[in-house]
PDB file of C-alpha atoms and ligand atoms in Angstrom:
ATOM      1  CA  MET A   1     137.943 106.577  88.543  1.00 96.00           C
ATOM      2  CA  LYS A   2     135.765 108.239  85.756  1.00 98.00           C
ATOM      3  CA  VAL A   3     134.312 111.642  86.642  1.00 98.00           C
ATOM      4  CA  LEU A   4     131.392 113.054  84.855  1.00 98.00           C
ATOM      5  CA  VAL A   5     131.058 116.781  84.917  1.00 98.00           C
ATOM      6  CA  ALA A   6     128.016 118.536  83.819  1.00 98.00           C
ATOM      7  CA  VAL A   7     128.064 121.980  81.930  1.00 98.00           C
ATOM      8  CA  LYS A   8     125.110 123.958  81.098  1.00 98.00           C
ATOM      9  CA  ARG A   9     125.046 126.655  78.461  1.00 98.00           C
ATOM     10  CA  VAL A  10     123.366 129.896  80.076  1.00 97.00           C
ATOM     11  CA  VAL A  11     123.097 133.572  79.480  1.00 96.00           C
ATOM     12  CA  ASP A  12     126.183 135.026  80.557  1.00 96.00           C
ATOM     13  CA  TYR A  13     126.059 136.398  84.292  1.00 94.00           C
ATOM     14  CA  ASN A  14     126.971 139.690  83.064  1.00 94.00           C
ATOM     15  CA  VAL A  15     124.083 140.026  80.640  1.00 94.00           C
ATOM     16  CA  LYS A  16     120.966 141.889  81.832  1.00 90.00           C
ATOM     17  CA  VAL A  17     118.281 139.544  80.570  1.00 90.00           C
ATOM     18  CA  ARG A  18     115.090 140.712  78.897  1.00 90.00           C
ATOM     19  CA  PRO A  19     111.802 138.770  78.473  1.00 91.00           C
ATOM     20  CA  LYS A  20     110.262 138.548  75.116  1.00 92.00           C
ATOM     21  CA  SER A  21     107.707 140.935  74.256  1.00 89.00           C
ATOM     22  CA  ASP A  22     104.913 138.327  74.331  1.00 92.00           C
ATOM     23  CA  GLY A  23     106.188 137.081  77.571  1.00 90.00           C
ATOM     24  CA  SER A  24     106.883 133.752  76.313  1.00 89.00           C
ATOM     25  CA  GLY A  25     110.218 133.525  77.439  1.00 90.00           C
ATOM     26  CA  ILE A  26     113.820 135.185  77.581  1.00 90.00           C
ATOM     27  CA  ASP A  27     114.702 136.995  74.497  1.00 91.00           C
ATOM     28  CA  LEU A  28     118.278 135.026  73.295  1.00 91.00           C
ATOM     29  CA  ASN A  29     118.803 137.057  70.161  1.00 90.00           C
ATOM     30  CA  ASN A  30     122.617 138.270  69.994  1.00 91.00           C
ATOM     31  CA  VAL A  31     122.916 137.444  73.688  1.00 94.00           C
ATOM     32  CA  LYS A  32     126.334 136.246  74.961  1.00 96.00           C
ATOM     33  CA  MET A  33     126.175 132.827  76.209  1.00 97.00           C
ATOM     34  CA  SER A  34     128.827 131.082  78.733  1.00 96.00           C
ATOM     35  CA  ILE A  35     129.282 128.081  80.978  1.00 97.00           C
ATOM     36  CA  ASN A  36     127.004 128.372  84.103  1.00 98.00           C
ATOM     37  CA  PRO A  37     129.188 129.410  86.724  1.00 97.00           C
ATOM     38  CA  PHE A  38     128.492 126.925  89.216  1.00 98.00           C
ATOM     39  CA  CYS A  39     129.452 124.196  86.360  1.00 98.00           C
ATOM     40  CA  GLU A  40     132.904 126.093  85.962  1.00 98.00           C
ATOM     41  CA  ILE A  41     133.543 125.586  89.523  1.00 98.00           C
ATOM     42  CA  ALA A  42     132.471 121.965  88.703  1.00 98.00           C
ATOM     43  CA  VAL A  43     134.987 121.568  85.886  1.00 98.00           C
ATOM     44  CA  GLU A  44     137.864 123.094  88.025  1.00 98.00           C
ATOM     45  CA  GLU A  45     137.184 120.446  90.777  1.00 98.00           C
ATOM     46  CA  ALA A  46     137.074 117.490  88.355  1.00 98.00           C
ATOM     47  CA  VAL A  47     140.212 118.635  86.657  1.00 98.00           C
ATOM     48  CA  ARG A  48     141.994 119.000  90.199  1.00 98.00           C
ATOM     49  CA  LEU A  49     140.883 115.402  90.991  1.00 98.00           C
ATOM     50  CA  ARG A  50     142.504 114.356  87.928  1.00 98.00           C
ATOM     51  CA  GLU A  51     145.544 116.148  88.623  1.00 97.00           C
ATOM     52  CA  LYS A  52     146.063 114.552  91.870  1.00 97.00           C
ATOM     53  CA  GLY A  53     145.754 111.214  90.327  1.00 96.00           C
ATOM     54  CA  VAL A  54     142.218 110.583  91.944  1.00 97.00           C
ATOM     55  CA  ALA A  55     140.463 110.484  88.524  1.00 97.00           C
ATOM     56  CA  THR A  56     141.426 108.664  85.784  1.00 97.00           C
ATOM     57  CA  GLU A  57     139.410 110.633  83.142  1.00 98.00           C
ATOM     58  CA  VAL A  58     137.017 113.709  83.440  1.00 98.00           C
ATOM     59  CA  ILE A  59     134.016 113.607  80.760  1.00 98.00           C
ATOM     60  CA  ALA A  60     132.212 117.164  80.354  1.00 98.00           C
ATOM     61  CA  VAL A  61     128.408 116.600  79.306  1.00 98.00           C
ATOM     62  CA  SER A  62     126.359 119.162  77.830  1.00 98.00           C
ATOM     63  CA  LEU A  63     122.591 118.823  76.997  1.00 98.00           C
ATOM     64  CA  GLY A  64     120.975 121.145  74.430  1.00 97.00           C
ATOM     65  CA  ASP A  65     121.239 122.187  70.842  1.00 97.00           C
ATOM     66  CA  LYS A  66     124.591 122.135  69.076  1.00 98.00           C
ATOM     67  CA  ALA A  67     125.866 125.390  70.421  1.00 97.00           C
ATOM     68  CA  CYS A  68     126.519 123.686  73.756  1.00 98.00           C
ATOM     69  CA  GLN A  69     129.470 122.393  71.661  1.00 98.00           C
ATOM     70  CA  GLU A  70     131.149 125.613  72.628  1.00 97.00           C
ATOM     71  CA  GLN A  71     130.843 125.147  76.435  1.00 98.00           C
ATOM     72  CA  ILE A  72     132.140 121.572  76.074  1.00 98.00           C
ATOM     73  CA  ARG A  73     134.956 122.933  74.211  1.00 98.00           C
ATOM     74  CA  THR A  74     135.540 125.484  76.987  1.00 97.00           C
ATOM     75  CA  ALA A  75     135.492 122.657  79.530  1.00 98.00           C
ATOM     76  CA  LEU A  76     138.137 120.729  77.486  1.00 98.00           C
ATOM     77  CA  ALA A  77     140.255 123.712  77.305  1.00 98.00           C
ATOM     78  CA  LEU A  78     140.134 124.091  80.963  1.00 98.00           C
ATOM     79  CA  GLY A  79     141.162 120.498  81.285  1.00 97.00           C
ATOM     80  CA  ALA A  80     138.438 117.878  80.874  1.00 98.00           C
ATOM     81  CA  ASP A  81     139.659 114.895  78.815  1.00 98.00           C
ATOM     82  CA  ARG A  82     136.773 114.483  76.424  1.00 98.00           C
ATOM     83  CA  GLY A  83     133.113 115.678  75.829  1.00 98.00           C
ATOM     84  CA  ILE A  84     129.695 114.362  75.233  1.00 98.00           C
ATOM     85  CA  LEU A  85     126.961 116.402  73.750  1.00 98.00           C
ATOM     86  CA  ILE A  86     123.660 115.168  73.960  1.00 98.00           C
ATOM     87  CA  GLU A  87     121.963 117.051  71.364  1.00 98.00           C
ATOM     88  CA  THR A  88     118.128 117.879  70.926  1.00 98.00           C
ATOM     89  CA  ASP A  89     116.251 121.013  70.124  1.00 96.00           C
ATOM     90  CA  VAL A  90     113.583 120.300  72.849  1.00 95.00           C
ATOM     91  CA  GLU A  91     113.829 122.761  75.848  1.00 93.00           C
ATOM     92  CA  LEU A  92     115.259 120.376  78.625  1.00 96.00           C
ATOM     93  CA  GLN A  93     113.758 120.504  82.118  1.00 96.00           C
ATOM     94  CA  PRO A  94     115.617 118.892  85.210  1.00 97.00           C
ATOM     95  CA  LEU A  95     113.970 115.634  85.358  1.00 97.00           C
ATOM     96  CA  ALA A  96     114.942 115.018  81.552  1.00 98.00           C
ATOM     97  CA  VAL A  97     118.659 115.929  81.974  1.00 98.00           C
ATOM     98  CA  ALA A  98     118.644 113.792  85.194  1.00 98.00           C
ATOM     99  CA  LYS A  99     117.383 110.782  83.385  1.00 98.00           C
ATOM    100  CA  LEU A 100     119.643 111.642  80.240  1.00 98.00           C
ATOM    101  CA  LEU A 101     122.640 111.944  82.630  1.00 98.00           C
ATOM    102  CA  LYS A 102     121.826 108.733  84.412  1.00 98.00           C
ATOM    103  CA  ALA A 103     122.035 107.010  80.824  1.00 98.00           C
ATOM    104  CA  VAL A 104     125.488 108.497  80.364  1.00 98.00           C
ATOM    105  CA  ILE A 105     126.607 107.523  83.855  1.00 98.00           C
ATOM    106  CA  GLU A 106     125.658 103.894  83.135  1.00 98.00           C
ATOM    107  CA  ARG A 107     126.912 103.841  79.818  1.00 97.00           C
ATOM    108  CA  GLU A 108     130.606 105.194  80.976  1.00 98.00           C
ATOM    109  CA  GLY A 109     130.711 103.599  84.321  1.00 97.00           C
ATOM    110  CA  ILE A 110     130.985 106.955  86.046  1.00 98.00           C
ATOM    111  CA  GLU A 111     131.894 106.616  89.844  1.00 98.00           C
ATOM    112  CA  PHE A 112     132.005 110.371  90.641  1.00 98.00           C
ATOM    113  CA  ALA A 113     129.537 113.268  89.225  1.00 98.00           C
ATOM    114  CA  ILE A 114     130.076 116.778  89.777  1.00 98.00           C
ATOM    115  CA  LEU A 115     127.134 119.325  88.874  1.00 98.00           C
ATOM    116  CA  GLY A 116     126.898 122.750  89.432  1.00 98.00           C
ATOM    117  CA  LYS A 117     124.284 123.726  92.306  1.00 97.00           C
ATOM    118  CA  GLN A 118     121.979 125.660  90.277  1.00 97.00           C
ATOM    119  CA  SER A 119     121.537 127.037  86.904  1.00 96.00           C
ATOM    120  CA  ILE A 120     121.744 130.860  86.814  1.00 95.00           C
ATOM    121  CA  ASP A 121     119.002 130.895  83.950  1.00 91.00           C
ATOM    122  CA  GLY A 122     116.204 128.940  85.561  1.00 90.00           C
ATOM    123  CA  ASP A 123     117.457 128.955  89.280  1.00 93.00           C
ATOM    124  CA  ASN A 124     116.084 125.385  89.389  1.00 95.00           C
ATOM    125  CA  ASN A 125     118.353 123.729  91.846  1.00 97.00           C
ATOM    126  CA  GLN A 126     117.092 120.234  90.927  1.00 98.00           C
ATOM    127  CA  THR A 127     119.050 118.423  88.674  1.00 98.00           C
ATOM    128  CA  GLY A 128     121.773 117.207  90.831  1.00 98.00           C
ATOM    129  CA  GLN A 129     119.182 115.809  93.461  1.00 98.00           C
ATOM    130  CA  MET A 130     117.205 114.223  90.920  1.00 98.00           C
ATOM    131  CA  LEU A 131     120.075 112.596  89.226  1.00 98.00           C
ATOM    132  CA  ALA A 132     121.562 111.189  92.468  1.00 98.00           C
ATOM    133  CA  ALA A 133     118.308 109.684  93.368  1.00 98.00           C
ATOM    134  CA  LEU A 134     117.683 108.075  89.720  1.00 98.00           C
ATOM    135  CA  ALA A 135     121.275 106.795  89.611  1.00 98.00           C
ATOM    136  CA  GLY A 136     121.338 105.500  93.361  1.00 98.00           C
ATOM    137  CA  MET A 137     124.375 107.464  94.146  1.00 98.00           C
ATOM    138  CA  SER A 138     125.070 109.014  97.232  1.00 98.00           C
ATOM    139  CA  GLN A 139     124.815 112.791  97.140  1.00 98.00           C
ATOM    140  CA  ALA A 140     126.080 116.141  98.910  1.00 98.00           C
ATOM    141  CA  THR A 141     124.627 119.318  97.685  1.00 97.00           C
ATOM    142  CA  PHE A 142     126.411 122.750  97.992  1.00 97.00           C
ATOM    143  CA  ALA A 143     129.806 121.532  98.302  1.00 97.00           C
ATOM    144  CA  SER A 144     132.546 123.932  99.669  1.00 97.00           C
ATOM    145  CA  LYS A 145     135.444 121.218 100.346  1.00 98.00           C
ATOM    146  CA  LEU A 146     136.061 117.879  98.615  1.00 98.00           C
ATOM    147  CA  ASP A 147     138.363 115.120  99.448  1.00 98.00           C
ATOM    148  CA  ILE A 148     138.398 111.595  97.917  1.00 97.00           C
ATOM    149  CA  ALA A 149     140.278 108.721  99.471  1.00 94.00           C
ATOM    150  CA  ASP A 150     139.752 104.848 100.070  1.00 92.00           C
ATOM    151  CA  GLY A 151     136.482 104.640  98.328  1.00 92.00           C
ATOM    152  CA  LYS A 152     134.944 107.531 100.136  1.00 97.00           C
ATOM    153  CA  ALA A 153     134.280 111.289  99.302  1.00 98.00           C
ATOM    154  CA  THR A 154     134.457 113.585 102.144  1.00 98.00           C
ATOM    155  CA  VAL A 155     132.461 116.614 101.365  1.00 98.00           C
ATOM    156  CA  THR A 156     131.963 120.021 103.393  1.00 98.00           C
ATOM    157  CA  ARG A 157     128.804 121.719 102.942  1.00 97.00           C
ATOM    158  CA  GLU A 158     127.545 125.177 103.773  1.00 89.00           C
ATOM    159  CA  VAL A 159     124.493 124.998 105.822  1.00 90.00           C
ATOM    160  CA  ASP A 160     122.513 127.558 107.804  1.00 89.00           C
ATOM    161  CA  GLY A 161     124.614 128.736 110.822  1.00 88.00           C
ATOM    162  CA  GLY A 162     127.903 126.840 109.950  1.00 92.00           C
ATOM    163  CA  MET A 163     129.495 123.989 108.006  1.00 95.00           C
ATOM    164  CA  GLN A 164     128.507 120.211 107.888  1.00 97.00           C
ATOM    165  CA  THR A 165     130.704 117.617 106.784  1.00 98.00           C
ATOM    166  CA  LEU A 166     129.704 114.348 105.214  1.00 98.00           C
ATOM    167  CA  GLU A 167     131.325 111.213 104.281  1.00 98.00           C
ATOM    168  CA  LEU A 168     129.711 109.558 101.173  1.00 98.00           C
ATOM    169  CA  THR A 169     130.257 105.926  99.754  1.00 97.00           C
ATOM    170  CA  LEU A 170     131.026 105.776  96.298  1.00 97.00           C
ATOM    171  CA  PRO A 171     129.476 105.949  93.532  1.00 97.00           C
ATOM    172  CA  ALA A 172     128.497 109.556  94.476  1.00 98.00           C
ATOM    173  CA  LEU A 173     127.620 112.876  93.240  1.00 98.00           C
ATOM    174  CA  ILE A 174     128.249 116.503  94.501  1.00 98.00           C
ATOM    175  CA  THR A 175     126.721 119.907  93.441  1.00 98.00           C
ATOM    176  CA  THR A 176     129.177 122.884  93.855  1.00 98.00           C
ATOM    177  CA  ASP A 177     128.882 125.961  95.953  1.00 96.00           C
ATOM    178  CA  LEU A 178     130.659 129.105  95.272  1.00 96.00           C
ATOM    179  CA  ARG A 179     133.621 128.677  97.720  1.00 95.00           C
ATOM    180  CA  LEU A 180     134.804 125.146  96.582  1.00 97.00           C
ATOM    181  CA  ASN A 181     137.369 126.793  94.258  1.00 98.00           C
ATOM    182  CA  GLU A 182     138.492 129.286  91.915  1.00 97.00           C
ATOM    183  CA  PRO A 183     138.254 128.020  88.607  1.00 97.00           C
ATOM    184  CA  ARG A 184     141.462 128.878  86.225  1.00 97.00           C
ATOM    185  CA  TYR A 185     141.396 130.689  82.874  1.00 96.00           C
ATOM    186  CA  ALA A 186     142.025 128.645  79.831  1.00 95.00           C
ATOM    187  CA  SER A 187     145.426 129.258  78.217  1.00 96.00           C
ATOM    188  CA  LEU A 188     145.601 130.018  74.537  1.00 96.00           C
ATOM    189  CA  PRO A 189     147.555 126.604  73.914  1.00 96.00           C
ATOM    190  CA  ASN A 190     144.779 124.771  75.857  1.00 97.00           C
ATOM    191  CA  ILE A 191     142.133 126.259  73.545  1.00 97.00           C
ATOM    192  CA  MET A 192     144.051 125.042  70.691  1.00 97.00           C
ATOM    193  CA  LYS A 193     144.492 121.654  72.322  1.00 97.00           C
ATOM    194  CA  ALA A 194     140.960 121.174  73.071  1.00 97.00           C
ATOM    195  CA  LYS A 195     139.958 121.578  69.304  1.00 97.00           C
ATOM    196  CA  LYS A 196     141.376 118.154  68.918  1.00 97.00           C
ATOM    197  CA  LYS A 197     139.850 116.581  71.985  1.00 98.00           C
ATOM    198  CA  GLN A 198     137.141 113.908  71.244  1.00 98.00           C
ATOM    199  CA  LEU A 199     133.672 115.242  71.325  1.00 98.00           C
ATOM    200  CA  ASP A 200     130.909 112.426  70.791  1.00 98.00           C
ATOM    201  CA  THR A 201     127.191 113.484  70.110  1.00 98.00           C
ATOM    202  CA  LEU A 202     124.406 111.184  71.364  1.00 98.00           C
ATOM    203  CA  THR A 203     120.492 111.705  71.351  1.00 98.00           C
ATOM    204  CA  PRO A 204     117.899 111.410  73.822  1.00 98.00           C
ATOM    205  CA  ALA A 205     116.476 108.648  71.295  1.00 98.00           C
ATOM    206  CA  GLU A 206     119.958 106.831  71.540  1.00 97.00           C
ATOM    207  CA  LEU A 207     119.910 106.949  75.585  1.00 97.00           C
ATOM    208  CA  GLY A 208     116.209 105.752  75.287  1.00 97.00           C
ATOM    209  CA  VAL A 209     114.866 108.887  77.242  1.00 97.00           C
ATOM    210  CA  ASP A 210     111.698 110.642  76.525  1.00 96.00           C
ATOM    211  CA  VAL A 211     112.576 114.414  76.822  1.00 96.00           C
ATOM    212  CA  THR A 212     108.815 115.830  76.441  1.00 95.00           C
ATOM    213  CA  PRO A 213     108.515 118.700  78.676  1.00 94.00           C
ATOM    214  CA  ARG A 214     106.087 118.179  81.800  1.00 93.00           C
ATOM    215  CA  VAL A 215     106.012 121.512  82.985  1.00 93.00           C
ATOM    216  CA  LYS A 216     104.812 124.637  80.808  1.00 92.00           C
ATOM    217  CA  THR A 217     106.063 127.916  81.304  1.00 91.00           C
ATOM    218  CA  LEU A 218     102.852 130.246  81.488  1.00 93.00           C
ATOM    219  CA  LYS A 219     104.550 133.571  81.584  1.00 93.00           C
ATOM    220  CA  VAL A 220     107.957 135.309  82.139  1.00 92.00           C
ATOM    221  CA  SER A 221     107.834 139.142  83.321  1.00 91.00           C
ATOM    222  CA  PRO A 222     110.527 141.515  84.344  1.00 87.00           C
ATOM    223  CA  PRO A 223     110.436 142.529  88.058  1.00 85.00           C
ATOM    224  CA  PRO A 224     108.327 145.875  88.790  1.00 86.00           C
ATOM    225  CA  GLU A 225     110.220 148.756  88.242  1.00 86.00           C
ATOM    226  CA  ARG A 226     111.417 150.684  91.404  1.00 86.00           C
ATOM    227  CA  LYS A 227     110.423 154.191  92.043  1.00 86.00           C
ATOM    228  CA  ALA A 228     113.608 156.529  91.990  1.00 89.00           C
ATOM    229  CA  GLY A 229     114.612 157.193  95.573  1.00 89.00           C
ATOM    230  CA  ILE A 230     114.665 160.715  97.049  1.00 89.00           C
ATOM    231  CA  LYS A 231     117.450 162.431  99.405  1.00 93.00           C
ATOM    232  CA  VAL A 232     116.285 163.975 102.642  1.00 93.00           C
ATOM    233  CA  GLY A 233     117.696 167.067 104.363  1.00 95.00           C
ATOM    234  CA  SER A 234     117.912 165.797 107.960  1.00 95.00           C
ATOM    235  CA  VAL A 235     117.327 162.796 110.268  1.00 96.00           C
ATOM    236  CA  ALA A 236     114.137 164.702 111.522  1.00 95.00           C
ATOM    237  CA  GLU A 237     112.965 164.844 107.851  1.00 95.00           C
ATOM    238  CA  LEU A 238     113.605 161.158 107.410  1.00 95.00           C
ATOM    239  CA  VAL A 239     111.691 160.247 110.564  1.00 95.00           C
ATOM    240  CA  ASP A 240     108.938 162.017 109.831  1.00 95.00           C
ATOM    241  CA  LYS A 241     108.646 160.782 106.429  1.00 93.00           C
ATOM    242  CA  LEU A 242     108.898 157.131 107.704  1.00 93.00           C
ATOM    243  CA  ARG A 243     106.047 157.933 109.969  1.00 95.00           C
ATOM    244  CA  ASN A 244     103.599 159.852 107.892  1.00 94.00           C
ATOM    245  CA  GLU A 245     104.519 158.816 104.400  1.00 91.00           C
ATOM    246  CA  ALA A 246     105.837 155.478 104.185  1.00 88.00           C
ATOM    247  CA  LYS A 247     103.901 154.460 107.589  1.00 91.00           C
ATOM    248  CA  VAL A 248     106.495 152.248 108.717  1.00 91.00           C
ATOM    249  CA  ILE A 249     107.278 153.507 112.309  1.00 88.00           C
TER     250      ILE A 249
HETATM  251  P1  AMP B   1     119.293 123.291  87.682  1.00 73.08           P
HETATM  252  O1  AMP B   1     118.937 121.989  88.423  1.00 73.08           O
HETATM  253  O2  AMP B   1     118.918 123.694  86.371  1.00 73.08           O
HETATM  254  O3  AMP B   1     119.543 124.462  88.707  1.00 73.08           O
HETATM  255  O4  AMP B   1     121.035 122.794  87.380  1.00 73.08           O
HETATM  256  C1  AMP B   1     122.080 122.379  88.130  1.00 73.08           C
HETATM  257  C2  AMP B   1     123.437 121.591  87.452  1.00 73.08           C
HETATM  258  O5  AMP B   1     122.663 120.501  86.863  1.00 73.08           O
HETATM  259  C3  AMP B   1     123.886 122.608  86.590  1.00 73.08           C
HETATM  260  O6  AMP B   1     124.633 123.386  87.272  1.00 73.08           O
HETATM  261  C4  AMP B   1     124.527 121.779  85.587  1.00 73.08           C
HETATM  262  O7  AMP B   1     125.583 120.940  86.118  1.00 73.08           O
HETATM  263  C5  AMP B   1     123.183 120.476  85.412  1.00 73.08           C
HETATM  264  N1  AMP B   1     122.966 120.727  84.311  1.00 73.08           N
HETATM  265  C6  AMP B   1     121.249 121.154  84.329  1.00 73.08           C
HETATM  266  N2  AMP B   1     120.809 121.233  83.149  1.00 73.08           N
HETATM  267  C7  AMP B   1     121.833 121.047  82.258  1.00 73.08           C
HETATM  268  C8  AMP B   1     122.159 121.070  80.680  1.00 73.08           C
HETATM  269  N3  AMP B   1     121.257 121.057  80.038  1.00 73.08           N
HETATM  270  N4  AMP B   1     123.331 120.606  80.338  1.00 73.08           N
HETATM  271  C9  AMP B   1     124.424 120.488  81.304  1.00 73.08           C
HETATM  272  N5  AMP B   1     124.047 120.402  82.223  1.00 73.08           N
HETATM  273  C10 AMP B   1     123.080 120.498  83.085  1.00 73.08           C
END
């Protein structure tokens, strides 16, 4: 069974993002970029499937400019077998990503796909759902446990107030939640080995997909600054301020 895992290049989660001064987007100059954390969990799960003998090959796919090769190499160092970069300088939106991944799924004969539940940059939480629909795959989002046997995937999902367990008929797609696994670190020998693994490049035109953006960002602005807090001397003073200044009691 061939497994596709989608890895997105995003601003590292430790970086405090700054909007550009003209409000047209986020300033990416000299900012550390990494694999989206939910995609790292997806890579780990895919590699575990191969180690268990359930998957025969794990293909890591990233979509964006040339720099995404870095995130594909990281996925290869973590254990993916080969990589595909779908290269474009156009800013990709979830529908375009889903159409491109669908084309790769058809081309490669993928039976199982693992995506992050959401990109930490755009917070879209759309791509997996759109891809499953377009590719006609069963889907389970926010997976926190996965077992695959006899052509079925059993997936536990975190839902409001508890856990839900679903059985999916393959071909299927899951999106990862935080508790699915704890990703490993790439060892130095594996980082070196990853440099030699196959990494192919395709373009949206080769896949026959129009990636023209359909949604326009009008403005990006930082959240309003919070006023500094104050210390009160007693419970009585706190109650007085809540009642007479904040007027919340
Ligand atoms: P989103 O719908 O943008 O929140 O993204 C959900 C998941 O879709 C991510 O965690 C990735 O697995 C995948 N994805 C979205 N955009 C890309 C991209 N440009 N390259 C690779 N994977 C992507």
